[in-house]
Amino acid sequence: RDADGLADPFLIIRNGARKQNVLDDVAHVQYNTINPNFYRCFELPTMIPGNPVLKVEVWDKDNQGATLIGQTEIDLENRLLSQEWLEMIPKPVERRYLWSPASLAPQGKLELWLEMLTPPQALVNRPKPIRPPAALDCELRVVVWSIRELLIGGKSREIDFDGAANVFVTVKAGSLPHQESDVHMQAVDNALIHWRFLFDVALPTRSTKLLVQIWDTRATGPNDALAECTLQLGMLYSNMQQQLSMQELPRQWYSCTHPIYLGLQAKIDMEIAMLPRSQAEQWEMMAGIGRGAPNQLPFLPPPKRGGIIVKQKAQGREAIKRILQMTRKAHANARTTPTGIS
């Protein structure tokens, strides 16, 4: 990988050392990705026995040349001797690990399809261009209702001083920009959010992670992370592509953790849905961001947070503390100040 964690992968296919048995596909390099979609078809001549091993190599192109990421090897002679493989019609799609001599761990997976033909068969069955599937435009909807069992102690000096946090939620779908909710001021261990997040997602995609984070915000200084949870939506996306209709994850509580603090840090109440864009744009199926219009599916009422009351109580406690401190100071001064008659 490059310094930014990404790579510029391309393929080299070989089943021997002769020039006709090596295909260098650097012209179709995929830039800045660790999830390349090649969609390439290759034809190589082979002799069995002779050059029975097919190697598919994935390389990373850089300014100094190229570095091997990993490779997979297929024994073609074993395939021809396998009656089970010969009888498979059509041949199956294979998912094979990529191995590198520099590591004992696999460097990724390669999805491929292999077929072997005699010269007469190859003349009749010419390869067809491989194209990526047409994108399916969808809308992902994430509704965050509330937070409970939120642990705020020790997360920042400001929180410990106030005894409360100004809580808001961010949601990030895959590589799309994150979105923010409004703020529940002076929350202690529970917070009401009632916020809808909307994302435009094109399927298929490899970015199926949903990151939900709970934060504390202040008038000055950076926000402090309170808790987070990560959901994998791969199954939801797959069902969307297969059924082409609204898919839902019912409302439920999700556990949240923190990368620094041990144990459960909060629970967050959410529901998730995905619709095809054509369905999401029908009037009866539209929904607004946050609590905006049209506020439906579901309707999100303004949360009754009571933040002002909590803040007033906190201010009242501080006022009592100040009065007691002033009283003690006055008594102390009375005991130490000398009196006299002039």
Tab-separated table of C-alpha atoms in Angstrom:
chain	number	residue	atom	x	y	z
A	1	ARG	CA	0.000	0.000	0.000
A	2	ASP	CA	0.939	3.607	-0.437
A	3	ALA	CA	1.468	6.049	2.429
A	4	ASP	CA	-2.265	6.836	2.405
A	5	GLY	CA	-3.156	3.155	2.843
A	6	LEU	CA	-4.361	2.776	-0.748
A	7	ALA	CA	-2.820	1.040	-3.774
A	8	ASP	CA	-2.772	1.252	-7.573
A	9	PRO	CA	-3.368	-2.427	-8.451
A	10	PHE	CA	-3.127	-4.088	-11.858
A	11	LEU	CA	-2.973	-7.692	-13.105
A	12	ILE	CA	-0.295	-9.866	-14.678
A	13	ILE	CA	-1.425	-13.280	-15.979
A	14	ARG	CA	1.111	-15.958	-16.853
A	15	ASN	CA	1.277	-19.699	-17.531
A	16	GLY	CA	4.872	-19.941	-18.629
A	17	ALA	CA	7.924	-17.783	-19.316
A	18	ARG	CA	7.514	-17.226	-23.056
A	19	LYS	CA	6.206	-13.856	-24.203
A	20	GLN	CA	2.973	-15.338	-25.567
A	21	ASN	CA	2.289	-16.852	-22.147
A	22	VAL	CA	2.524	-13.580	-20.187
A	23	LEU	CA	-0.110	-10.834	-20.215
A	24	ASP	CA	0.821	-7.574	-18.462
A	25	ASP	CA	-2.355	-5.503	-17.956
A	26	VAL	CA	-0.721	-2.406	-16.445
A	27	ALA	CA	-2.635	-0.299	-18.983
A	28	HIS	CA	-5.783	-0.963	-16.932
A	29	VAL	CA	-4.407	-0.042	-13.502
A	30	GLN	CA	-7.009	0.818	-10.846
A	31	TYR	CA	-5.885	3.933	-8.967
A	32	ASN	CA	-6.188	4.658	-5.245
A	33	THR	CA	-8.124	1.620	-4.079
A	34	ILE	CA	-7.778	-1.569	-2.055
A	35	ASN	CA	-10.992	-2.952	-3.558
A	36	PRO	CA	-10.320	-2.921	-7.315
A	37	ASN	CA	-12.949	-3.972	-9.850
A	38	PHE	CA	-11.023	-5.209	-12.895
A	39	TYR	CA	-13.742	-6.761	-15.093
A	40	ARG	CA	-11.133	-8.036	-17.568
A	41	CYS	CA	-11.067	-11.157	-19.746
A	42	PHE	CA	-7.771	-12.787	-20.869
A	43	GLU	CA	-6.920	-15.548	-23.343
A	44	LEU	CA	-3.634	-17.465	-23.165
A	45	PRO	CA	-2.400	-20.464	-25.144
A	46	THR	CA	-1.324	-23.452	-23.077
A	47	MET	CA	0.098	-26.949	-23.531
A	48	ILE	CA	-0.720	-29.750	-21.131
A	49	PRO	CA	1.552	-31.308	-20.166
A	50	GLY	CA	3.990	-28.467	-20.625
A	51	ASN	CA	2.972	-25.283	-18.791
A	52	PRO	CA	0.160	-26.457	-16.527
A	53	VAL	CA	0.350	-23.780	-13.798
A	54	LEU	CA	-1.660	-20.571	-14.258
A	55	LYS	CA	-0.543	-17.631	-12.131
A	56	VAL	CA	-2.714	-14.588	-11.547
A	57	GLU	CA	-0.690	-11.811	-9.931
A	58	VAL	CA	-1.855	-8.507	-8.460
A	59	TRP	CA	0.752	-5.725	-8.513
A	60	ASP	CA	0.868	-2.228	-7.034
A	61	LYS	CA	2.103	0.392	-9.498
A	62	ASP	CA	4.220	3.223	-8.116
A	63	ASN	CA	6.772	5.793	-9.265
A	64	GLN	CA	9.644	3.328	-8.896
A	65	GLY	CA	7.965	0.546	-10.863
A	66	ALA	CA	5.673	-2.035	-9.282
A	67	THR	CA	5.485	-4.232	-6.170
A	68	LEU	CA	3.826	-7.622	-5.947
A	69	ILE	CA	0.787	-7.538	-3.678
A	70	GLY	CA	-0.056	-11.225	-3.979
A	71	GLN	CA	-0.762	-14.052	-6.374
A	72	THR	CA	-2.817	-17.206	-6.749
A	73	GLU	CA	-1.866	-20.353	-8.663
A	74	ILE	CA	-4.140	-22.849	-10.436
A	75	ASP	CA	-2.950	-26.281	-11.607
A	76	LEU	CA	-4.622	-26.586	-15.017
A	77	GLU	CA	-3.631	-30.223	-15.432
A	78	ASN	CA	-5.448	-31.147	-12.229
A	79	ARG	CA	-8.544	-29.383	-13.558
A	80	LEU	CA	-8.499	-31.433	-16.768
A	81	LEU	CA	-8.093	-34.631	-14.768
A	82	SER	CA	-11.039	-33.751	-12.496
A	83	GLN	CA	-14.240	-35.292	-13.823
A	84	GLU	CA	-16.268	-33.211	-11.369
A	85	TRP	CA	-14.809	-29.953	-12.694
A	86	LEU	CA	-15.264	-31.032	-16.323
A	87	GLU	CA	-18.954	-31.717	-15.716
A	88	MET	CA	-19.631	-28.312	-14.170
A	89	ILE	CA	-21.684	-26.261	-16.616
A	90	PRO	CA	-21.263	-23.378	-16.328
A	91	LYS	CA	-17.927	-23.223	-14.540
A	92	PRO	CA	-18.190	-21.724	-11.049
A	93	VAL	CA	-16.944	-18.329	-9.941
A	94	GLU	CA	-13.917	-18.845	-7.688
A	95	ARG	CA	-12.775	-16.736	-4.751
A	96	ARG	CA	-9.098	-17.346	-4.171
A	97	TYR	CA	-6.630	-15.993	-1.599
A	98	LEU	CA	-3.694	-13.887	-2.741
A	99	TRP	CA	-0.362	-14.970	-1.256
A	100	SER	CA	2.927	-13.095	-1.064
A	101	PRO	CA	6.385	-14.537	-0.317
A	102	ALA	CA	6.863	-11.614	2.081
A	103	SER	CA	4.024	-12.677	4.405
A	104	LEU	CA	2.421	-15.780	5.869
A	105	ALA	CA	-0.992	-14.093	5.840
A	106	PRO	CA	-3.198	-13.751	2.754
A	107	GLN	CA	-3.045	-10.332	1.104
A	108	GLY	CA	-6.624	-10.292	-0.110
A	109	LYS	CA	-9.057	-12.272	-2.224
A	110	LEU	CA	-9.452	-12.449	-5.985
A	111	GLU	CA	-12.743	-13.351	-7.647
A	112	LEU	CA	-12.282	-15.047	-11.014
A	113	TRP	CA	-13.778	-17.456	-13.532
A	114	LEU	CA	-11.731	-20.007	-15.495
A	115	GLU	CA	-12.544	-22.031	-18.583
A	116	MET	CA	-10.287	-24.243	-20.739
A	117	LEU	CA	-11.088	-24.858	-24.421
A	118	THR	CA	-9.510	-26.756	-27.281
A	119	PRO	CA	-8.437	-24.585	-30.280
A	120	PRO	CA	-11.586	-25.482	-32.303
A	121	GLN	CA	-13.808	-24.700	-29.299
A	122	ALA	CA	-12.024	-21.394	-28.758
A	123	LEU	CA	-12.695	-20.343	-32.350
A	124	VAL	CA	-16.425	-20.961	-31.932
A	125	ASN	CA	-16.786	-19.530	-28.434
A	126	ARG	CA	-15.200	-16.097	-28.551
A	127	PRO	CA	-14.867	-14.244	-25.238
A	128	LYS	CA	-17.493	-11.625	-24.489
A	129	PRO	CA	-16.663	-8.221	-22.959
A	130	ILE	CA	-17.077	-8.151	-19.192
A	131	ARG	CA	-18.811	-5.065	-17.884
A	132	PRO	CA	-19.576	-4.027	-14.318
A	133	PRO	CA	-23.221	-4.338	-13.309
A	134	ALA	CA	-25.379	-1.269	-13.774
A	135	ALA	CA	-25.528	0.875	-10.656
A	136	LEU	CA	-28.701	0.797	-8.581
A	137	ASP	CA	-29.355	4.212	-7.026
A	138	CYS	CA	-30.745	3.863	-3.507
A	139	GLU	CA	-31.489	5.927	-0.427
A	140	LEU	CA	-30.260	4.709	2.957
A	141	ARG	CA	-32.283	5.953	5.930
A	142	VAL	CA	-30.963	5.763	9.487
A	143	VAL	CA	-33.239	6.944	12.310
A	144	VAL	CA	-31.671	7.491	15.724
A	145	TRP	CA	-34.291	7.716	18.453
A	146	SER	CA	-32.482	7.879	21.773
A	147	ILE	CA	-29.495	6.905	23.900
A	148	ARG	CA	-29.499	5.267	27.299
A	149	GLU	CA	-26.934	3.953	29.799
A	150	LEU	CA	-24.466	6.561	28.526
A	151	LEU	CA	-21.241	6.696	30.540
A	152	ILE	CA	-19.796	10.212	30.534
A	153	GLY	CA	-17.539	10.197	33.587
A	154	GLY	CA	-13.863	10.709	32.867
A	155	LYS	CA	-14.369	11.555	29.203
A	156	SER	CA	-13.291	15.204	29.629
A	157	ARG	CA	-12.663	17.824	32.305
A	158	GLU	CA	-15.625	19.873	31.119
A	159	ILE	CA	-17.985	16.917	31.431
A	160	ASP	CA	-16.707	16.060	34.915
A	161	PHE	CA	-17.038	19.700	35.998
A	162	ASP	CA	-20.595	20.062	34.683
A	163	GLY	CA	-21.717	16.550	35.534
A	164	ALA	CA	-23.403	16.438	32.120
A	165	ALA	CA	-22.639	16.292	28.388
A	166	ASN	CA	-23.982	18.136	25.351
A	167	VAL	CA	-24.776	15.080	23.253
A	168	PHE	CA	-25.098	14.768	19.502
A	169	VAL	CA	-24.771	11.850	17.077
A	170	THR	CA	-22.882	11.458	13.797
A	171	VAL	CA	-23.524	8.748	11.213
A	172	LYS	CA	-21.167	7.827	8.372
A	173	ALA	CA	-22.194	5.378	5.627
A	174	GLY	CA	-19.197	3.832	3.878
A	175	SER	CA	-16.955	6.484	2.331
A	176	LEU	CA	-19.711	9.126	2.201
A	177	PRO	CA	-19.379	12.302	4.307
A	178	HIS	CA	-20.734	12.005	7.828
A	179	GLN	CA	-23.910	13.748	8.982
A	180	GLU	CA	-24.736	15.257	12.390
A	181	SER	CA	-27.849	15.480	14.542
A	182	ASP	CA	-28.828	18.443	16.696
A	183	VAL	CA	-27.689	18.591	20.328
A	184	HIS	CA	-29.290	17.370	23.543
A	185	MET	CA	-27.867	19.870	26.031
A	186	GLN	CA	-26.878	18.830	29.561
A	187	ALA	CA	-27.623	15.115	29.175
A	188	VAL	CA	-26.456	12.849	31.986
A	189	ASP	CA	-27.022	9.188	31.155
A	190	ASN	CA	-29.867	9.401	28.620
A	191	ALA	CA	-30.373	11.534	25.513
A	192	LEU	CA	-33.246	12.021	23.082
A	193	ILE	CA	-32.186	12.479	19.457
A	194	HIS	CA	-35.182	11.877	17.117
A	195	TRP	CA	-33.129	12.471	13.969
A	196	ARG	CA	-33.230	10.990	10.461
A	197	PHE	CA	-30.040	10.619	8.404
A	198	LEU	CA	-30.311	10.196	4.623
A	199	PHE	CA	-27.562	8.920	2.311
A	200	ASP	CA	-27.421	8.411	-1.459
A	201	VAL	CA	-25.884	4.961	-2.077
A	202	ALA	CA	-25.104	3.384	-5.447
A	203	LEU	CA	-25.119	-0.436	-5.464
A	204	PRO	CA	-23.109	-2.563	-5.755
A	205	THR	CA	-20.547	-1.142	-3.364
A	206	ARG	CA	-17.838	-2.607	-1.187
A	207	SER	CA	-18.270	0.180	1.378
A	208	THR	CA	-20.933	-1.470	3.522
A	209	LYS	CA	-19.867	-0.199	6.955
A	210	LEU	CA	-22.117	2.123	8.978
A	211	LEU	CA	-20.327	4.054	11.722
A	212	VAL	CA	-22.473	5.661	14.435
A	213	GLN	CA	-20.724	7.865	17.005
A	214	ILE	CA	-21.912	9.733	20.100
A	215	TRP	CA	-20.163	13.010	20.938
A	216	ASP	CA	-20.021	15.806	23.488
A	217	THR	CA	-19.739	19.335	22.085
A	218	ARG	CA	-18.561	22.557	23.706
A	219	ALA	CA	-18.588	26.211	22.675
A	220	THR	CA	-14.782	26.088	22.423
A	221	GLY	CA	-12.367	23.253	21.810
A	222	PRO	CA	-12.788	19.952	19.961
A	223	ASN	CA	-15.657	17.532	20.410
A	224	ASP	CA	-15.091	14.572	22.744
A	225	ALA	CA	-16.016	11.034	21.643
A	226	LEU	CA	-18.321	9.303	24.123
A	227	ALA	CA	-19.190	6.011	22.408
A	228	GLU	CA	-19.596	4.371	19.002
A	229	CYS	CA	-20.881	1.307	17.205
A	230	THR	CA	-20.129	-0.129	13.768
A	231	LEU	CA	-22.674	-2.071	11.717
A	232	GLN	CA	-22.025	-4.119	8.596
A	233	LEU	CA	-24.875	-3.592	6.121
A	234	GLY	CA	-23.646	-6.030	3.469
A	235	MET	CA	-26.657	-8.325	3.835
A	236	LEU	CA	-29.085	-5.393	3.660
A	237	TYR	CA	-27.393	-4.156	0.470
A	238	SER	CA	-27.391	-7.641	-1.051
A	239	ASN	CA	-31.114	-8.113	-0.343
A	240	MET	CA	-31.756	-4.695	-1.895
A	241	GLN	CA	-30.047	-5.741	-5.133
A	242	GLN	CA	-31.880	-9.051	-5.303
A	243	GLN	CA	-35.402	-7.915	-4.417
A	244	LEU	CA	-35.309	-4.305	-5.710
A	245	SER	CA	-37.734	-3.189	-3.020
A	246	MET	CA	-37.577	-1.540	0.393
A	247	GLN	CA	-35.429	-3.414	2.920
A	248	GLU	CA	-35.578	-2.740	6.655
A	249	LEU	CA	-33.718	-3.457	9.877
A	250	PRO	CA	-36.360	-3.097	12.606
A	251	ARG	CA	-35.988	-0.651	15.469
A	252	GLN	CA	-33.731	-2.035	18.168
A	253	TRP	CA	-31.052	-1.173	20.730
A	254	TYR	CA	-27.418	-1.408	19.650
A	255	SER	CA	-24.509	-1.636	22.089
A	256	CYS	CA	-21.802	1.028	21.875
A	257	THR	CA	-18.188	0.829	22.998
A	258	HIS	CA	-15.162	3.138	23.077
A	259	PRO	CA	-11.656	2.442	21.716
A	260	ILE	CA	-10.085	3.570	25.007
A	261	TYR	CA	-12.588	2.651	27.723
A	262	LEU	CA	-13.513	-0.933	28.531
A	263	GLY	CA	-17.004	-2.349	28.472
A	264	LEU	CA	-20.371	-1.041	27.378
A	265	GLN	CA	-20.407	2.759	27.044
A	266	ALA	CA	-23.975	3.325	25.822
A	267	LYS	CA	-26.960	1.821	24.040
A	268	ILE	CA	-28.473	3.544	21.029
A	269	ASP	CA	-32.002	3.057	19.696
A	270	MET	CA	-32.048	2.970	15.872
A	271	GLU	CA	-33.916	1.723	12.836
A	272	ILE	CA	-32.525	1.417	9.299
A	273	ALA	CA	-34.146	1.189	5.869
A	274	MET	CA	-33.009	1.215	2.249
A	275	LEU	CA	-35.148	2.040	-0.764
A	276	PRO	CA	-34.562	2.213	-4.509
A	277	ARG	CA	-34.291	5.847	-5.561
A	278	SER	CA	-37.400	5.508	-7.748
A	279	GLN	CA	-39.413	4.399	-4.708
A	280	ALA	CA	-37.879	6.938	-2.311
A	281	GLU	CA	-38.959	9.794	-4.604
A	282	GLN	CA	-42.627	8.839	-4.581
A	283	TRP	CA	-44.531	11.376	-2.493
A	284	GLU	CA	-46.011	8.842	-0.096
A	285	MET	CA	-42.523	7.375	0.529
A	286	MET	CA	-40.510	10.604	0.854
A	287	ALA	CA	-38.820	11.524	4.129
A	288	GLY	CA	-36.919	14.621	5.205
A	289	ILE	CA	-33.540	14.967	6.883
A	290	GLY	CA	-33.613	15.384	10.644
A	291	ARG	CA	-37.205	16.200	11.553
A	292	GLY	CA	-37.721	18.131	8.320
A	293	ALA	CA	-40.628	17.769	5.926
A	294	PRO	CA	-41.979	15.435	4.889
A	295	ASN	CA	-41.646	14.070	8.414
A	296	GLN	CA	-42.922	10.523	7.930
A	297	LEU	CA	-41.884	6.879	7.814
A	298	PRO	CA	-41.582	7.255	10.774
A	299	PHE	CA	-42.871	10.562	12.146
A	300	LEU	CA	-40.264	12.082	14.477
A	301	PRO	CA	-41.789	14.361	17.131
A	302	PRO	CA	-39.625	17.054	18.719
A	303	PRO	CA	-37.871	15.403	21.674
A	304	LYS	CA	-38.917	16.537	25.163
A	305	ARG	CA	-35.413	16.869	26.479
A	306	GLY	CA	-35.786	19.049	29.572
A	307	GLY	CA	-32.255	20.336	29.107
A	308	ILE	CA	-33.111	23.768	30.565
A	309	ILE	CA	-34.454	22.212	33.754
A	310	VAL	CA	-31.358	20.074	34.131
A	311	LYS	CA	-29.175	23.122	33.523
A	312	GLN	CA	-31.116	25.179	36.071
A	313	LYS	CA	-30.728	22.417	38.633
A	314	ALA	CA	-27.019	22.356	37.980
A	315	GLN	CA	-26.840	26.139	38.296
A	316	GLY	CA	-28.846	25.910	41.535
A	317	ARG	CA	-26.366	23.441	42.996
A	318	GLU	CA	-23.493	25.752	42.058
A	319	ALA	CA	-25.293	28.718	43.655
A	320	ILE	CA	-25.777	26.780	46.923
A	321	LYS	CA	-22.080	25.857	46.899
A	322	ARG	CA	-21.108	29.513	46.459
A	323	ILE	CA	-23.421	30.633	49.298
A	324	LEU	CA	-21.954	28.024	51.644
A	325	GLN	CA	-18.426	29.042	50.695
A	326	MET	CA	-19.214	32.718	51.311
A	327	THR	CA	-20.836	31.887	54.660
A	328	ARG	CA	-17.821	29.874	55.813
A	329	LYS	CA	-15.477	32.652	54.694
A	330	ALA	CA	-17.536	35.282	56.585
A	331	HIS	CA	-17.465	33.183	59.791
A	332	ALA	CA	-13.729	32.703	59.426
A	333	ASN	CA	-13.167	36.435	59.009
A	334	ALA	CA	-15.349	37.153	62.035
A	335	ARG	CA	-13.186	34.868	64.209
A	336	THR	CA	-9.872	36.355	63.025
A	337	THR	CA	-10.714	40.125	62.775
A	338	PRO	CA	-9.860	42.016	66.067
A	339	THR	CA	-12.486	44.262	67.612
A	340	GLY	CA	-11.925	47.539	69.535
A	341	ILE	CA	-13.620	50.690	70.955
A	342	SER	CA	-12.402	54.072	69.915
